Amino acid sequence: MCGIVGYTGPQSAITPLIEGLRRLEYRGYDSAGIALGTNGALFIEKRAGKLTNLEGSLPANMPVVHSGIGHTRWATHGGPTDRNAHPHTDNEGKLAVIHNGIIENYPELKGVLLRKGYAFESDTDTEVIAHLIHAITIEKNLRLLDAVKAAVAQLHGAYGIAVIDKSDPTCLVCARSGSPLVIGVGIGENFIASDPAALGQVTDRFMYLEEGDIAQITLTSWRIWNNGKEVSREMNQIRQDNDEVMKGKYRHYMQKEIHEQPAVLRNTLQSRIGKTRL
Ligand code: GLU
C-alpha cells in the first residue's frame, strides 16, 4: 500500500510531509519522494528504498518552503527505482503529481502524449497523468484545477492523486476514485492525506473525500466538486494521540490492512464498472 501527504500553510512544509510519510511507513513501500513549491520552481527529490534514503538526500540547508506533496510508493508499473519513484513531472517542470493506484488505460494515453511530443522519463503508469494535465493546461489554457478536472475524466482505473503547480504552489489539487483521500483541516494551514493516520500530529479534523471528488486546498480554504457540482463533505473529529487509535479496533496494523481489503476492492471494482452497486 502506498501513501500520500500534502501541506500548504505557514510552516516549513518539509516537517509535516516527512512526519506524515513516516506515520504511513507501517503500510509498507519501496520508494519515497517529495515535491516542494519554491520561488516559482519545483524542488523534487525522490529515492528508492526507505524514507531515510530520501531524508539523507535532502540538502542540509533546505530553503524554508511552505507547500508541498509527499509520496510513498508500492510499485505496480515499473520497478522500484529512483526514476520511477513519485512525484512525476511534465517535461517543462511546471507541475508534479503523486498517485496511489493504477491507471488502466495508460498505454493509450501514453501513445497520444508521445505523438504530441511528450518524453517519458519513467516506466510508471502515473507519469501519463503529469503530461496529460500539462497538455490540457497548455492546449485549453486552463488553470490547474480545471485541467485536473478534465484530465481525470480521461483516466480509467483507481487513483488518489495530489498535484502541485509551480505557478501557484500554495494551492494543491487532489482527486480520488477507488483510492482513499482525506482533507485535514488546520488553523491557517490545510493538509491532504491518503489516511488520517498521516496527520495525527497536526490536526484532528478531517473530511473524507468520496468517489469522484476533486478538491482544491489553500492555506485557509477547501473546496470540493463532484460531477461538476460543488459539494460539501462532513467534518469528522478523530483523535489519534496514541498508537491504539491509529490501529483502530485492530491489534496490529497488518490486521487493520487485511480488514480494509474488502472496502479497497469494492472501491476499485466500482471505479471500473461505474455506479453499479456491489
Ligand atoms: N501505479 C503507480 C506506480 O507503480 C502507483 C503505485 C502506488 O500506488 O504506489 O508507480
Tab-separated table of C-alpha atoms and ligand atoms in Angstrom:
chain	number	residue	atom	x	y	z
A	1	MET	CA	0.000	0.000	0.000
A	2	CYS	CA	1.258	3.471	-0.641
A	3	GLY	CA	0.770	6.871	0.915
A	4	ILE	CA	0.030	10.480	0.021
A	5	VAL	CA	0.610	13.624	2.094
A	6	GLY	CA	0.152	17.272	1.084
A	7	TYR	CA	0.672	20.501	3.010
A	8	THR	CA	0.011	24.203	2.485
A	9	GLY	CA	0.422	26.704	5.311
A	10	PRO	CA	2.883	28.980	7.100
A	11	GLN	CA	5.192	26.235	8.428
A	12	SER	CA	8.134	24.731	6.617
A	13	ALA	CA	6.372	22.035	4.542
A	14	ILE	CA	9.167	19.510	4.847
A	15	THR	CA	8.356	18.784	8.514
A	16	PRO	CA	4.709	17.688	8.149
A	17	LEU	CA	5.487	15.921	4.865
A	18	ILE	CA	8.319	13.764	6.231
A	19	GLU	CA	6.497	13.127	9.519
A	20	GLY	CA	3.336	12.210	7.571
A	21	LEU	CA	5.267	9.770	5.392
A	22	ARG	CA	6.885	8.281	8.495
A	23	ARG	CA	3.460	7.715	10.011
A	24	LEU	CA	2.450	5.812	6.869
A	25	GLU	CA	5.568	3.612	6.924
A	26	TYR	CA	3.688	0.745	8.527
A	27	ARG	CA	1.784	0.259	5.259
A	28	GLY	CA	4.961	-0.858	3.505
A	29	TYR	CA	6.527	0.840	0.478
A	30	ASP	CA	9.550	0.679	-1.795
A	31	SER	CA	10.344	4.359	-2.530
A	32	ALA	CA	9.586	7.836	-1.229
A	33	GLY	CA	9.605	11.323	-2.707
A	34	ILE	CA	8.555	14.930	-2.248
A	35	ALA	CA	7.854	17.992	-4.415
A	36	LEU	CA	8.054	21.446	-2.841
A	37	GLY	CA	6.922	24.680	-4.455
A	38	THR	CA	9.747	27.198	-4.160
A	39	ASN	CA	10.466	30.548	-5.843
A	40	GLY	CA	8.488	29.834	-8.990
A	41	ALA	CA	10.062	26.383	-9.369
A	42	LEU	CA	9.505	22.897	-8.019
A	43	PHE	CA	12.110	21.177	-5.874
A	44	ILE	CA	11.725	17.422	-6.370
A	45	GLU	CA	13.656	14.706	-4.559
A	46	LYS	CA	12.854	11.007	-4.686
A	47	ARG	CA	14.641	7.831	-3.721
A	48	ALA	CA	14.081	4.102	-3.902
A	49	GLY	CA	14.189	2.396	-0.525
A	50	LYS	CA	13.452	3.655	2.950
A	51	LEU	CA	12.374	7.139	3.938
A	52	THR	CA	15.821	7.632	5.469
A	53	ASN	CA	17.286	7.402	1.930
A	54	LEU	CA	15.110	10.354	0.924
A	55	GLU	CA	15.949	12.300	4.085
A	56	GLY	CA	19.662	11.647	3.554
A	57	SER	CA	19.481	13.047	0.025
A	58	LEU	CA	17.920	16.377	1.062
A	59	PRO	CA	20.338	19.328	1.132
A	60	ALA	CA	21.445	20.325	4.633
A	61	ASN	CA	20.456	23.948	4.019
A	62	MET	CA	16.979	23.323	2.618
A	63	PRO	CA	15.196	26.630	1.984
A	64	VAL	CA	12.027	27.076	4.036
A	65	VAL	CA	9.184	26.259	1.657
A	66	HIS	CA	5.533	26.468	2.637
A	67	SER	CA	3.773	23.922	0.460
A	68	GLY	CA	4.436	20.527	-0.986
A	69	ILE	CA	3.384	16.943	-1.589
A	70	GLY	CA	4.955	13.657	-0.481
A	71	HIS	CA	4.526	10.014	-1.504
A	72	THR	CA	5.496	6.525	-0.509
A	73	ARG	CA	5.284	4.125	-3.447
A	74	TRP	CA	4.420	0.480	-3.791
A	75	ALA	CA	5.407	-0.216	-7.401
A	76	THR	CA	2.814	-1.658	-9.751
A	77	HIS	CA	4.193	-0.425	-13.118
A	78	GLY	CA	7.972	-0.017	-13.374
A	79	GLY	CA	10.488	-1.337	-10.860
A	80	PRO	CA	11.260	0.303	-7.505
A	81	THR	CA	13.948	2.754	-8.690
A	82	ASP	CA	14.729	6.440	-8.112
A	83	ARG	CA	13.462	7.239	-11.614
A	84	ASN	CA	10.114	5.513	-11.071
A	85	ALA	CA	9.557	6.962	-7.593
A	86	HIS	CA	6.929	9.699	-7.312
A	87	PRO	CA	6.431	12.666	-7.748
A	88	HIS	CA	6.336	12.667	-11.547
A	89	THR	CA	6.514	15.864	-13.526
A	90	ASP	CA	5.850	17.166	-17.046
A	91	ASN	CA	8.752	17.967	-19.398
A	92	GLU	CA	8.707	21.671	-18.513
A	93	GLY	CA	8.776	21.009	-14.746
A	94	LYS	CA	5.586	23.023	-14.337
A	95	LEU	CA	3.694	20.587	-12.121
A	96	ALA	CA	4.246	17.455	-10.057
A	97	VAL	CA	1.867	14.566	-9.416
A	98	ILE	CA	1.724	11.801	-6.820
A	99	HIS	CA	-0.629	8.869	-7.280
A	100	ASN	CA	-1.921	5.856	-5.424
A	101	GLY	CA	-3.482	3.191	-7.590
A	102	ILE	CA	-3.339	2.002	-11.184
A	103	ILE	CA	-4.203	3.827	-14.423
A	104	GLU	CA	-5.580	1.021	-16.609
A	105	ASN	CA	-5.626	2.995	-19.868
A	106	TYR	CA	-2.124	4.444	-19.508
A	107	PRO	CA	-0.798	2.712	-22.691
A	108	GLU	CA	-3.422	4.502	-24.827
A	109	LEU	CA	-2.863	7.846	-23.085
A	110	LYS	CA	0.905	7.431	-23.354
A	111	GLY	CA	0.580	6.806	-27.121
A	112	VAL	CA	-1.383	10.032	-27.580
A	113	LEU	CA	1.077	12.031	-25.449
A	114	LEU	CA	4.120	10.567	-27.253
A	115	ARG	CA	2.589	11.656	-30.563
A	116	LYS	CA	2.217	15.158	-29.117
A	117	GLY	CA	5.946	15.171	-28.367
A	118	TYR	CA	5.997	14.422	-24.635
A	119	ALA	CA	9.076	12.497	-23.474
A	120	PHE	CA	8.679	9.902	-20.720
A	121	GLU	CA	11.304	9.513	-18.045
A	122	SER	CA	9.858	6.608	-16.077
A	123	ASP	CA	8.189	3.250	-16.669
A	124	THR	CA	5.187	4.084	-14.492
A	125	ASP	CA	1.531	4.395	-15.383
A	126	THR	CA	1.469	7.548	-13.202
A	127	GLU	CA	3.670	9.693	-15.442
A	128	VAL	CA	0.872	9.956	-18.049
A	129	ILE	CA	-1.138	11.965	-15.508
A	130	ALA	CA	1.543	14.683	-15.273
A	131	HIS	CA	1.863	15.047	-19.054
A	132	LEU	CA	-1.895	14.844	-19.577
A	133	ILE	CA	-2.602	17.650	-17.108
A	134	HIS	CA	0.201	19.703	-18.652
A	135	ALA	CA	-1.143	19.151	-22.191
A	136	ILE	CA	-4.650	20.203	-21.153
A	137	THR	CA	-3.340	23.257	-19.274
A	138	ILE	CA	-1.465	24.457	-22.357
A	139	GLU	CA	-3.894	23.435	-25.119
A	140	LYS	CA	-7.032	24.673	-23.412
A	141	ASN	CA	-5.392	27.471	-21.446
A	142	LEU	CA	-6.877	26.179	-18.204
A	143	ARG	CA	-5.759	26.753	-14.644
A	144	LEU	CA	-4.645	23.711	-12.658
A	145	LEU	CA	-7.990	22.879	-11.060
A	146	ASP	CA	-9.876	22.816	-14.369
A	147	ALA	CA	-7.064	20.931	-16.091
A	148	VAL	CA	-7.167	18.248	-13.363
A	149	LYS	CA	-10.960	18.008	-13.728
A	150	ALA	CA	-10.552	17.468	-17.497
A	151	ALA	CA	-7.645	15.042	-17.061
A	152	VAL	CA	-9.304	12.723	-14.524
A	153	ALA	CA	-12.289	12.421	-16.873
A	154	GLN	CA	-9.888	10.574	-19.223
A	155	LEU	CA	-8.433	8.222	-16.585
A	156	HIS	CA	-9.694	4.657	-16.203
A	157	GLY	CA	-8.642	2.770	-13.126
A	158	ALA	CA	-8.077	3.548	-9.493
A	159	TYR	CA	-6.478	6.711	-8.276
A	160	GLY	CA	-5.925	9.078	-5.436
A	161	ILE	CA	-3.795	11.922	-6.775
A	162	ALA	CA	-2.370	15.191	-5.490
A	163	VAL	CA	-0.932	17.872	-7.785
A	164	ILE	CA	1.214	20.960	-7.177
A	165	ASP	CA	1.911	23.646	-9.807
A	166	LYS	CA	4.948	25.927	-9.610
A	167	SER	CA	2.911	28.944	-10.742
A	168	ASP	CA	0.701	28.768	-7.612
A	169	PRO	CA	2.215	26.207	-5.228
A	170	THR	CA	0.186	27.243	-2.197
A	171	CYS	CA	-2.893	25.813	-3.898
A	172	LEU	CA	-2.961	21.984	-4.033
A	173	VAL	CA	-5.430	19.994	-6.111
A	174	CYS	CA	-6.395	16.390	-5.414
A	175	ALA	CA	-8.852	13.829	-6.792
A	176	ARG	CA	-9.956	10.345	-5.891
A	177	SER	CA	-11.613	7.372	-7.483
A	178	GLY	CA	-11.043	3.967	-5.958
A	179	SER	CA	-8.221	5.064	-3.620
A	180	PRO	CA	-8.862	6.889	-0.336
A	181	LEU	CA	-8.093	10.581	0.302
A	182	VAL	CA	-8.867	12.921	3.184
A	183	ILE	CA	-8.508	16.651	3.692
A	184	GLY	CA	-7.005	17.523	7.068
A	185	VAL	CA	-8.150	20.928	8.297
A	186	GLY	CA	-5.797	23.021	10.405
A	187	ILE	CA	-5.780	26.639	11.554
A	188	GLY	CA	-4.322	28.745	8.754
A	189	GLU	CA	-2.996	25.566	7.149
A	190	ASN	CA	-4.521	22.583	5.384
A	191	PHE	CA	-3.454	19.056	4.510
A	192	ILE	CA	-4.180	16.164	2.179
A	193	ALA	CA	-3.546	12.525	3.035
A	194	SER	CA	-4.410	9.037	1.918
A	195	ASP	CA	-5.080	8.113	5.545
A	196	PRO	CA	-5.823	10.320	8.598
A	197	ALA	CA	-3.042	8.388	10.359
A	198	ALA	CA	-0.555	10.515	8.374
A	199	LEU	CA	-1.789	13.702	10.058
A	200	GLY	CA	-2.396	12.712	13.680
A	201	GLN	CA	0.376	15.046	14.866
A	202	VAL	CA	-1.025	18.135	13.126
A	203	THR	CA	-4.832	18.045	13.167
A	204	ASP	CA	-7.819	16.089	14.398
A	205	ARG	CA	-10.330	17.470	11.858
A	206	PHE	CA	-10.837	15.502	8.660
A	207	MET	CA	-13.123	15.399	5.657
A	208	TYR	CA	-13.218	12.100	3.789
A	209	LEU	CA	-13.435	12.648	0.052
A	210	GLU	CA	-15.977	10.500	-1.764
A	211	GLU	CA	-15.739	8.646	-5.069
A	212	GLY	CA	-15.256	11.107	-7.923
A	213	ASP	CA	-14.450	14.085	-5.689
A	214	ILE	CA	-11.958	16.694	-6.876
A	215	ALA	CA	-10.739	19.176	-4.268
A	216	GLN	CA	-8.603	22.273	-4.002
A	217	ILE	CA	-6.970	23.380	-0.769
A	218	THR	CA	-5.227	26.621	0.087
A	219	LEU	CA	-3.875	27.873	3.430
A	220	THR	CA	-7.304	28.991	4.547
A	221	SER	CA	-9.848	27.216	2.359
A	222	TRP	CA	-11.011	23.973	0.825
A	223	ARG	CA	-13.493	23.425	-1.966
A	224	ILE	CA	-14.771	20.111	-3.295
A	225	TRP	CA	-16.559	19.244	-6.558
A	226	ASN	CA	-18.235	16.067	-7.758
A	227	ASN	CA	-19.787	15.563	-11.193
A	228	GLY	CA	-19.265	19.251	-11.968
A	229	LYS	CA	-21.140	20.478	-8.866
A	230	GLU	CA	-19.628	21.966	-5.749
A	231	VAL	CA	-20.316	19.715	-2.750
A	232	SER	CA	-19.589	19.686	0.956
A	233	ARG	CA	-18.317	16.769	2.986
A	234	GLU	CA	-18.880	16.139	6.654
A	235	MET	CA	-16.176	17.244	9.081
A	236	ASN	CA	-15.066	14.422	11.400
A	237	GLN	CA	-13.086	14.784	14.572
A	238	ILE	CA	-10.626	11.928	15.002
A	239	ARG	CA	-8.236	11.986	17.925
A	240	GLN	CA	-5.093	9.981	17.274
A	241	ASP	CA	-2.951	10.744	20.252
A	242	ASN	CA	-1.903	7.173	20.727
A	243	ASP	CA	-0.992	4.139	18.738
A	244	GLU	CA	-4.166	2.295	19.617
A	245	VAL	CA	-6.314	4.893	17.874
A	246	MET	CA	-4.238	4.723	14.700
A	247	LYS	CA	-4.729	0.974	14.650
A	248	GLY	CA	-8.444	1.447	15.355
A	249	LYS	CA	-10.068	-1.656	16.789
A	250	TYR	CA	-7.319	-3.913	15.432
A	251	ARG	CA	-4.423	-5.351	17.426
A	252	HIS	CA	-1.882	-4.994	14.631
A	253	TYR	CA	-1.524	-2.793	11.540
A	254	MET	CA	-1.427	-5.902	9.377
A	255	GLN	CA	-4.780	-6.956	10.806
A	256	LYS	CA	-6.132	-3.455	10.036
A	257	GLU	CA	-4.916	-3.715	6.419
A	258	ILE	CA	-6.435	-7.191	5.986
A	259	HIS	CA	-9.799	-5.932	7.230
A	260	GLU	CA	-9.596	-2.866	4.955
A	261	GLN	CA	-9.202	-5.061	1.858
A	262	PRO	CA	-12.929	-5.620	1.099
A	263	ALA	CA	-13.571	-1.835	1.067
A	264	VAL	CA	-10.482	-1.212	-1.088
A	265	LEU	CA	-11.520	-3.948	-3.553
A	266	ARG	CA	-15.118	-2.675	-3.624
A	267	ASN	CA	-13.927	0.857	-4.410
A	268	THR	CA	-11.574	-0.371	-7.127
A	269	LEU	CA	-14.258	-2.504	-8.783
A	270	GLN	CA	-16.793	0.306	-8.546
A	271	SER	CA	-14.377	2.679	-10.235
A	272	ARG	CA	-14.066	0.176	-13.096
A	273	ILE	CA	-17.705	-0.667	-13.624
A	274	GLY	CA	-19.273	2.672	-12.803
A	275	LYS	CA	-22.101	3.181	-10.388
A	276	THR	CA	-23.259	-0.457	-10.192
A	277	ARG	CA	-23.856	-1.349	-6.566
A	278	LEU	CA	-21.706	-4.202	-5.294
B	1	GLU	N1	0.894	2.599	-10.173
B	1	GLU	C1	1.790	3.582	-9.622
B	1	GLU	C2	3.229	3.153	-9.716
B	1	GLU	O1	3.532	1.994	-9.917
B	1	GLU	C3	1.427	3.926	-8.194
B	1	GLU	C4	1.732	2.812	-7.242
B	1	GLU	C5	1.323	3.193	-5.834
B	1	GLU	O2	0.092	3.202	-5.601
B	1	GLU	O3	2.211	3.465	-5.035
B	1	GLU	O4	4.091	3.992	-9.605
